[in-house]
Short mmCIF file of C-alpha atoms (C1' of nucleotides) in Angstrom, two decimals:
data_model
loop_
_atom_site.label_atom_id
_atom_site.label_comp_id
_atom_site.label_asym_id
_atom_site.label_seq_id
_atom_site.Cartn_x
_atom_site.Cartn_y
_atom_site.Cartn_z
CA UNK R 181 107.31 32.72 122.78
CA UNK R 182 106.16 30.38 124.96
CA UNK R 183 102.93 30.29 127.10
CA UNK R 184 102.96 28.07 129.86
CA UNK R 185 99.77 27.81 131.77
CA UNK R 186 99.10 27.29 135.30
CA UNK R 187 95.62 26.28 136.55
CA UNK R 188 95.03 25.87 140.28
CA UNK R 189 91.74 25.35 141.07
CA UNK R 190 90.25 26.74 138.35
CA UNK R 191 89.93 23.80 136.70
CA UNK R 192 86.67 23.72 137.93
CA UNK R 193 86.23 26.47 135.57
CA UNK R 194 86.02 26.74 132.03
CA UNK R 195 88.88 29.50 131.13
CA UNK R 196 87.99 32.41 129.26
CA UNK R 197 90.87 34.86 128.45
CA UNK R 198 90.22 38.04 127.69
CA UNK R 199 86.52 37.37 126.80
CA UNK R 200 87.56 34.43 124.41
CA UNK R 201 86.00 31.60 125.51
CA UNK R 202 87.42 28.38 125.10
CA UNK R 203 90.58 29.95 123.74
CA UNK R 204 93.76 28.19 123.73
CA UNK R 205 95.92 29.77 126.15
CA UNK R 206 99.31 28.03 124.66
CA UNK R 207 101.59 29.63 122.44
CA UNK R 208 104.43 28.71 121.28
CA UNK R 209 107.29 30.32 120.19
CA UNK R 210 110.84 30.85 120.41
CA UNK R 211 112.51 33.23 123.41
CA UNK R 212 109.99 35.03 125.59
CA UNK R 213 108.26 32.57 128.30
CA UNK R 214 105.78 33.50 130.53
CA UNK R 215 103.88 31.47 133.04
CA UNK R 216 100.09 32.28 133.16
CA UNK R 217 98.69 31.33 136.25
CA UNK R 218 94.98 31.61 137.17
CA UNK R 219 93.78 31.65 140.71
CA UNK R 220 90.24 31.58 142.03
CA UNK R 221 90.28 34.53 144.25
CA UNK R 222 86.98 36.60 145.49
CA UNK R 223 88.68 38.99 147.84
CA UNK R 224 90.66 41.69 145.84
CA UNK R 225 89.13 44.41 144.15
CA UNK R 226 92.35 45.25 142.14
CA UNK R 227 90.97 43.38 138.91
CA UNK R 228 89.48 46.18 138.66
CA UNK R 229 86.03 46.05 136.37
CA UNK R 230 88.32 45.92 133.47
CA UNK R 231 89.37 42.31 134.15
CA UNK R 232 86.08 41.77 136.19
CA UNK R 233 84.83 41.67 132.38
CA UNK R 234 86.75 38.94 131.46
CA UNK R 235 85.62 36.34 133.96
CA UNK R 236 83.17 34.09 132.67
CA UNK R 237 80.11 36.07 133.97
CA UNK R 238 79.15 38.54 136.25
CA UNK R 239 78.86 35.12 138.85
CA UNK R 240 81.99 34.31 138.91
CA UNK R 241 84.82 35.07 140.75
CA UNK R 242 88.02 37.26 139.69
CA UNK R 243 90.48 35.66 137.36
CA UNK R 244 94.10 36.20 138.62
CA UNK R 245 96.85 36.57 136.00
CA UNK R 246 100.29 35.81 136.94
CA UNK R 247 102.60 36.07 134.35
CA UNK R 248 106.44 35.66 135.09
CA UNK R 249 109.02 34.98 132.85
CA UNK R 250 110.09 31.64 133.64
CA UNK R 251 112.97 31.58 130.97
CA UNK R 252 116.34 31.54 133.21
CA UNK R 253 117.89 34.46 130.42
CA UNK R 254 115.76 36.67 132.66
CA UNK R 255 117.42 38.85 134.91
CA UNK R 256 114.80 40.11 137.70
CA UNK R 257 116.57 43.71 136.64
CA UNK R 258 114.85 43.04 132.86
CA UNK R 259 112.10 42.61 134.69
CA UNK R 260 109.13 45.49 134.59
CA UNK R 261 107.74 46.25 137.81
CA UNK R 262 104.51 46.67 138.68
CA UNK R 263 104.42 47.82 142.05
CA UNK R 264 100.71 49.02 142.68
CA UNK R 265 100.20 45.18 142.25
CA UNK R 266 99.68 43.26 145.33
CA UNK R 267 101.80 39.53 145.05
CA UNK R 268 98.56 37.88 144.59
CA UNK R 269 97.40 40.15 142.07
CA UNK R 270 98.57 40.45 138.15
CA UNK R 271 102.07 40.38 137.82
CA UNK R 272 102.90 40.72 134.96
CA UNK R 273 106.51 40.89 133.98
CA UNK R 274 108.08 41.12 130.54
CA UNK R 275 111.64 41.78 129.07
CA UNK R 276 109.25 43.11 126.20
CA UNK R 277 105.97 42.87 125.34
CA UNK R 278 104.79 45.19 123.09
CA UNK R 279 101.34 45.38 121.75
CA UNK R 280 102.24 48.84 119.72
CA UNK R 281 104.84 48.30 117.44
CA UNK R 282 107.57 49.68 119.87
CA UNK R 283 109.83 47.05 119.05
CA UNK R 284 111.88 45.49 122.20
CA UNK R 285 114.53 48.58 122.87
CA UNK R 286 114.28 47.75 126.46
CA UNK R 287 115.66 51.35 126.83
CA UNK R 288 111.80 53.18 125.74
CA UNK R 289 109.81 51.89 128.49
CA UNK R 290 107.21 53.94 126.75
CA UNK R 291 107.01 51.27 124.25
CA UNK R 292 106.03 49.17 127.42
CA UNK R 293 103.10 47.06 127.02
CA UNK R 294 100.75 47.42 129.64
CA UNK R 295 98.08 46.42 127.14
CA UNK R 296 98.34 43.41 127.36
CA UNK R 297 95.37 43.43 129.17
CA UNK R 298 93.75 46.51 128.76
CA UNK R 299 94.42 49.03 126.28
CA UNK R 300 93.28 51.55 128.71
CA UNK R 301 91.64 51.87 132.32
CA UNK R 302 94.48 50.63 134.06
CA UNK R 303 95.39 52.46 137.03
CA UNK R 304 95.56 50.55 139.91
CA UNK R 305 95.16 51.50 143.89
CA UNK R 306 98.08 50.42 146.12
CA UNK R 307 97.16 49.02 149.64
CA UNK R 308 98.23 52.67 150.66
CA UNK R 309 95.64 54.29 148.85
CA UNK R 310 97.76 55.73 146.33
CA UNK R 311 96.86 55.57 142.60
CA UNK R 312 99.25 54.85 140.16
CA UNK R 313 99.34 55.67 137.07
CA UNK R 314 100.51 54.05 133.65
CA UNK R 315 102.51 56.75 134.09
CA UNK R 316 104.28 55.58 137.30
CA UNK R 317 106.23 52.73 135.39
CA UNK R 318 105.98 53.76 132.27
CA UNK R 319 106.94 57.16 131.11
CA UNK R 320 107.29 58.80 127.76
CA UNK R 321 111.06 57.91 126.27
CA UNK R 322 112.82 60.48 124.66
CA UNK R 323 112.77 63.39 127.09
CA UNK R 324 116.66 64.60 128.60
CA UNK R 325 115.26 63.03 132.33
CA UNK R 326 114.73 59.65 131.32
CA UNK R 327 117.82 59.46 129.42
CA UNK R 328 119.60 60.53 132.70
CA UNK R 329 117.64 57.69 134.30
CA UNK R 330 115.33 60.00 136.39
CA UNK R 331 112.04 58.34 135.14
CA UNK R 332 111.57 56.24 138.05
CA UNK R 333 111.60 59.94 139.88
CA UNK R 334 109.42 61.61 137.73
CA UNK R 335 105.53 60.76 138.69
CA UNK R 336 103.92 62.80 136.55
CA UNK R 337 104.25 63.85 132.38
CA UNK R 338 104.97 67.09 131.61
CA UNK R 339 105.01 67.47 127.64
CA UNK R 340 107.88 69.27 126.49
CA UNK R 341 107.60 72.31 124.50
CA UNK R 342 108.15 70.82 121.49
CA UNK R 343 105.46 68.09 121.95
CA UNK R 344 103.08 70.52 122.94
CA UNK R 345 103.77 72.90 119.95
CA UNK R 346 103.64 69.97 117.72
CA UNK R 347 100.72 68.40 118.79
CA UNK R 348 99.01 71.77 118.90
CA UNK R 349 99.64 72.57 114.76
CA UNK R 350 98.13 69.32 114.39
CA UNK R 351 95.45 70.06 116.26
CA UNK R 352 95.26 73.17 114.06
CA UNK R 353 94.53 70.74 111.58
CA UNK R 354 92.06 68.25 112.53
CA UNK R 355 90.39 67.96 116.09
CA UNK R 356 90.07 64.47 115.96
CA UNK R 357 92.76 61.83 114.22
CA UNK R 358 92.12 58.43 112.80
CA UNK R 359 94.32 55.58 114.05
CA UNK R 360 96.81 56.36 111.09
CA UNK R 361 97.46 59.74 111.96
CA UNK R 362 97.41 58.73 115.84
CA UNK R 363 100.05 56.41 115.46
CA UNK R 364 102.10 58.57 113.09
CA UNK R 365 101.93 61.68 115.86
CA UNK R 366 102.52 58.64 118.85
CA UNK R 367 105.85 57.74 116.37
CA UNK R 368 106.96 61.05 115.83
CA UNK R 369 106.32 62.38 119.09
CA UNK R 370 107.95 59.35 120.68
CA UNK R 371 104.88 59.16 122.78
CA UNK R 372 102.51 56.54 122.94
CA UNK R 373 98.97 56.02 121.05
CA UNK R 374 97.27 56.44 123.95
CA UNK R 375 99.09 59.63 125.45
CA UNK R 376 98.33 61.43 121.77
CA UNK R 377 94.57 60.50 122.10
CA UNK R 378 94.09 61.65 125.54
CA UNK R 379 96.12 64.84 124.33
CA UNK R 380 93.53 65.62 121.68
CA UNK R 381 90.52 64.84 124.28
CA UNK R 382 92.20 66.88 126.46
CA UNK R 383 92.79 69.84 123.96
CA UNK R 384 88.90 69.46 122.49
CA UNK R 385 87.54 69.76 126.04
CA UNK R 386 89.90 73.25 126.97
CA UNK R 387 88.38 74.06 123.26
CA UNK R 388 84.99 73.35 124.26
CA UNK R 389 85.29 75.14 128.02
CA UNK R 390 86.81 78.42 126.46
CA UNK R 391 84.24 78.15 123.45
CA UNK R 392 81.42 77.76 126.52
CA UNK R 393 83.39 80.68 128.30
CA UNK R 394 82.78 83.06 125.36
CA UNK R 395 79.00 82.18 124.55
CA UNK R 396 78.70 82.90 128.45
CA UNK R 397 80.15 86.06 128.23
CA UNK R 398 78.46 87.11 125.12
CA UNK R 399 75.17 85.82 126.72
CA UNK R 400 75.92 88.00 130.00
CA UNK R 401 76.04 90.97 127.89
CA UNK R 402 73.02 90.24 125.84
CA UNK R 403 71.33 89.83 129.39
CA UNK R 404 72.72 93.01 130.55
CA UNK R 405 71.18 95.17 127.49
CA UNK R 406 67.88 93.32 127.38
CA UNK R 407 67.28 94.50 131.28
CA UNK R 408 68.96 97.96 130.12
CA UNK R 409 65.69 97.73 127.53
CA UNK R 410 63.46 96.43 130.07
CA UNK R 411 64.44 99.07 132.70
CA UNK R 412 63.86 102.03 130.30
CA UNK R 413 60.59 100.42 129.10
CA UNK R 414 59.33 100.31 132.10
CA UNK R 415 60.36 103.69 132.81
CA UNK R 416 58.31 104.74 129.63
CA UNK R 417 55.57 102.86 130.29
CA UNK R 418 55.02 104.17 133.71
CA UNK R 419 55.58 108.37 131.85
CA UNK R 420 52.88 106.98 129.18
CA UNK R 421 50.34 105.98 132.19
CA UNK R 422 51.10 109.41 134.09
CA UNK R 423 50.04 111.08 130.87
CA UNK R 424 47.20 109.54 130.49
CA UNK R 425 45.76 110.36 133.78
CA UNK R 426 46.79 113.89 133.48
CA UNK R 427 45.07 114.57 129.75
CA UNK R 428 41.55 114.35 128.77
CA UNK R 429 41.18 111.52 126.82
CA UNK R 430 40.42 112.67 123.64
CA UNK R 431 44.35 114.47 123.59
CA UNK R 432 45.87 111.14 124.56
CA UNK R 433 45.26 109.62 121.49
CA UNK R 434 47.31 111.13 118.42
CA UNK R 435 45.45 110.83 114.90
CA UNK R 436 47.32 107.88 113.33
CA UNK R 437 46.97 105.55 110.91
CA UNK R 438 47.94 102.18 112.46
CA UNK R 439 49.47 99.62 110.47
CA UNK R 440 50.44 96.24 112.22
CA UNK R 441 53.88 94.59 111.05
CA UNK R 442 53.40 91.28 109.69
CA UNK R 443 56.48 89.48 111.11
CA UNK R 444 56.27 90.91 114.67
CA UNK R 445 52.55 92.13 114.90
CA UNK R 446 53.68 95.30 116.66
CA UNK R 447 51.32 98.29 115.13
CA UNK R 448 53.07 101.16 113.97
CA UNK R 449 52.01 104.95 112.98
CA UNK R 450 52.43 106.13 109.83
CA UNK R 451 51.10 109.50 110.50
CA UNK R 452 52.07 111.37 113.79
CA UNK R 453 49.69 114.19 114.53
CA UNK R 454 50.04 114.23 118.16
CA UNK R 455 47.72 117.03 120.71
CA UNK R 456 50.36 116.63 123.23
CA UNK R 457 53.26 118.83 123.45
CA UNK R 458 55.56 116.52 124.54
CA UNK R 459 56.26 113.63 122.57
CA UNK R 460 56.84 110.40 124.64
CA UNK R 461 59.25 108.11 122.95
CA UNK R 462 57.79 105.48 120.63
CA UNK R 463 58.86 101.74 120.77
CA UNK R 464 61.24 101.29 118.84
CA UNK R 465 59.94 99.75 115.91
CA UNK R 466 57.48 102.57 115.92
CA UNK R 467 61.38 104.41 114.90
CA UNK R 468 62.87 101.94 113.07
CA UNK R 469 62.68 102.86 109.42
CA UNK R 470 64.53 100.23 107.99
CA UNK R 471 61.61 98.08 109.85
CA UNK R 472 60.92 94.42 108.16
CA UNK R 473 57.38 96.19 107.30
CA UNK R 474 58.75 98.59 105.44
CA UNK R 475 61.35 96.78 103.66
CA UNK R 476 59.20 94.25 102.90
CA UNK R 477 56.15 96.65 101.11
"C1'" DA A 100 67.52 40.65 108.86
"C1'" DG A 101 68.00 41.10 113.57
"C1'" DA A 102 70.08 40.03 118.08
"C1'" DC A 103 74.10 39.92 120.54
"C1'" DG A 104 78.90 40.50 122.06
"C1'" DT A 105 83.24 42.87 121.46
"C1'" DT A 106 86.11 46.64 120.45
"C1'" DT A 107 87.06 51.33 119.75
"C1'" DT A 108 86.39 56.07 120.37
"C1'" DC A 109 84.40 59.93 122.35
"C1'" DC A 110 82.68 62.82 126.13
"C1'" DG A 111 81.99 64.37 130.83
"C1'" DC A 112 83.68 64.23 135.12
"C1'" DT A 113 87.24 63.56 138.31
"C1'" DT A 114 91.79 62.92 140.38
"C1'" DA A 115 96.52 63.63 141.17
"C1'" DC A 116 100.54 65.89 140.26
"C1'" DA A 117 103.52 69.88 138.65
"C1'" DT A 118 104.13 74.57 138.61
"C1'" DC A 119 103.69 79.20 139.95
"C1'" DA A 120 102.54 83.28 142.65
"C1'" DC U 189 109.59 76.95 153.07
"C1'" DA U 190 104.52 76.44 153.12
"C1'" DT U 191 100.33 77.08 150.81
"C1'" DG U 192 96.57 77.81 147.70
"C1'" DA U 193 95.39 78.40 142.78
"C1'" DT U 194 95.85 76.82 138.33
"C1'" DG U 195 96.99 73.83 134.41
"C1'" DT U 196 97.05 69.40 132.65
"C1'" DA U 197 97.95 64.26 132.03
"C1'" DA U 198 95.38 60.54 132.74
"C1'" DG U 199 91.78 57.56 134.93
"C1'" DC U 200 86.82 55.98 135.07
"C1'" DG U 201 82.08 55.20 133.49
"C1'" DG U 202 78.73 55.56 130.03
"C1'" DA U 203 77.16 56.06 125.28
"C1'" DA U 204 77.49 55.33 120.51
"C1'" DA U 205 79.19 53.30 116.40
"C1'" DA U 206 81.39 49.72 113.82
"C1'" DC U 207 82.14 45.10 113.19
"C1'" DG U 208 81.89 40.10 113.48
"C1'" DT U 209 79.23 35.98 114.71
#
DNA sequence: AGACGTTTTCCGCTTACATCA
DNA sequence: CATGATGTAAGCGGAAAACGT
């Protein structure tokens, strides 16, 4: 592969690629050629912060990236297209690049590298406002549409059943994978690293919102019977009060022996001798004889 | 050893698209 | 057929951790 390098002004610059400074920007090998050409450019906001991060500083102005095959076995139809990208923007065209192992069967444009600049973050706004996606150019290979040649039609990814079921079991497994196990599911699932790993953030966050569903609904209910308690305390509170101003005082008060729990400091009775005829409902714990108190003595 | 930069991964939030009623 | 609701793939920004210098 060869590198060729094209400076215009940027001489003035000290190049940086890709947050190496001073790297060397020439390779050489045999068959794939590119032409990397760097442009001094302050207008477009397509670099997006991504590549804003691999200027020289926060000071300076966006790095442009052209890279076109300049090797004449390049048919423009071998060509990848990146059509969100303005003319004076990246280009970056490749009979194959691939930064993940995907080999150079031109037919998988899942295997596409778009990393060669950014393993992620890299949708990009057309002048027409639209957003495309990764997914725009490059789709998942394998599925009966792309083999029919519909994947320039197809905008969005729709697993297929079996992907889904797949990754699910493995999700059944572990909610999280290591870059082995990522790559292994990405191979198997003919699907790329980074589709599998935003599957599994996906699937822990509709774990998390169900899991935050339940403990909602469980906490609804708990609210529900604590003002169910509250209401009938209340109501006995306000029957305890009417009794009181309608005995003397010396029938309101039964002859107990009060005992006060140690975990909750409620007092209970353990004798009931009560002058009234009717018996208001105690709290409770005042019932409860499977109390802490009493298990505990 | 500690500071610093880079990379990777995760999460939360959001968007855009596909699908369905 | 149009439309709104819903599900989901994927993007972005920030934080944290690991690692190298």
């Amino acid at each position: 592969m060869e590198l060729g390098l094209s400076l215009g002004e940027t001489q003035k610059q000290p190049f940086r690629l890709f947050g190496k400074s001073n790297e060397t920007v020439k390779k050489l090998d045999d068959g794939l050629g590119f032409c990397m050409g760097l442009a001094l450019s302050v207008s477009d906001e397509m670099t997006s912060k991504r590549v804003d991060r691999l200027t020289t500083d926060d000071h300076s102005p966006s790095v442009e990236l052209h890279l076109v095959p300049f090797s004449t076995h390049h048919k423009p139809s071998h060509q990848l297209p990146f059509p969100w990208l303005s003319h004076n923007q990246i280009n970056l065209t490749s009979e194959r690049i691939n930064a993940e192992g995907g080999g150079t069967d031109s037919s998988s444009p899942d295997s596409s590298s778009f990393h060669m600049y950014r393993n992620r973050r890299h949708n990009h706004k057309r002048e027409d406002g639209h957003v495309e996606t990764e997914r725009d150019s490059n789709s998942r290979g394998g599925s009966d549409d792309e083999d029919n040649g519909l994947i320039l039609s197809r905008k969005k990814l729709r697993l297929t059943k079996d992907q889904s079921a797949f990754l699910e079991d493995s999700f059944k497994e572990h909610h999280t994978l290591n870059p082995k196990q990522k790559q292994a599911l990405a191979k198997q699932l003919n699907l790329r690293p980074r589709q599998v790993e935003v599957w599994f953030q996906n699937r822990r966050a509709r774990t998390k919102l169900k899991q935050t569903e339940v403990d909602c609904e469980y906490l609804k209910r708990c609210c529900e019977t604590l003002t169910e308690e509250n209401r009938r305390l209340q109501k006995e509170l306000q029957e305890l009060r009417a009794l009181k101003s309608s005995k003397p005082f010396y029938m309101q008060l039964p002859a107990t022996t009060l005992t006060m729990c140690p975990s909750c400091e409620r007092v209970a009775s353990t004798t009931t001798v009560t002058a009234t005829a009717t018996k208001p409902r105690l709290h409770p714990f005042l019932q409860d004889q499977g109390h802490a108190l009493h298990a505990s003595s």
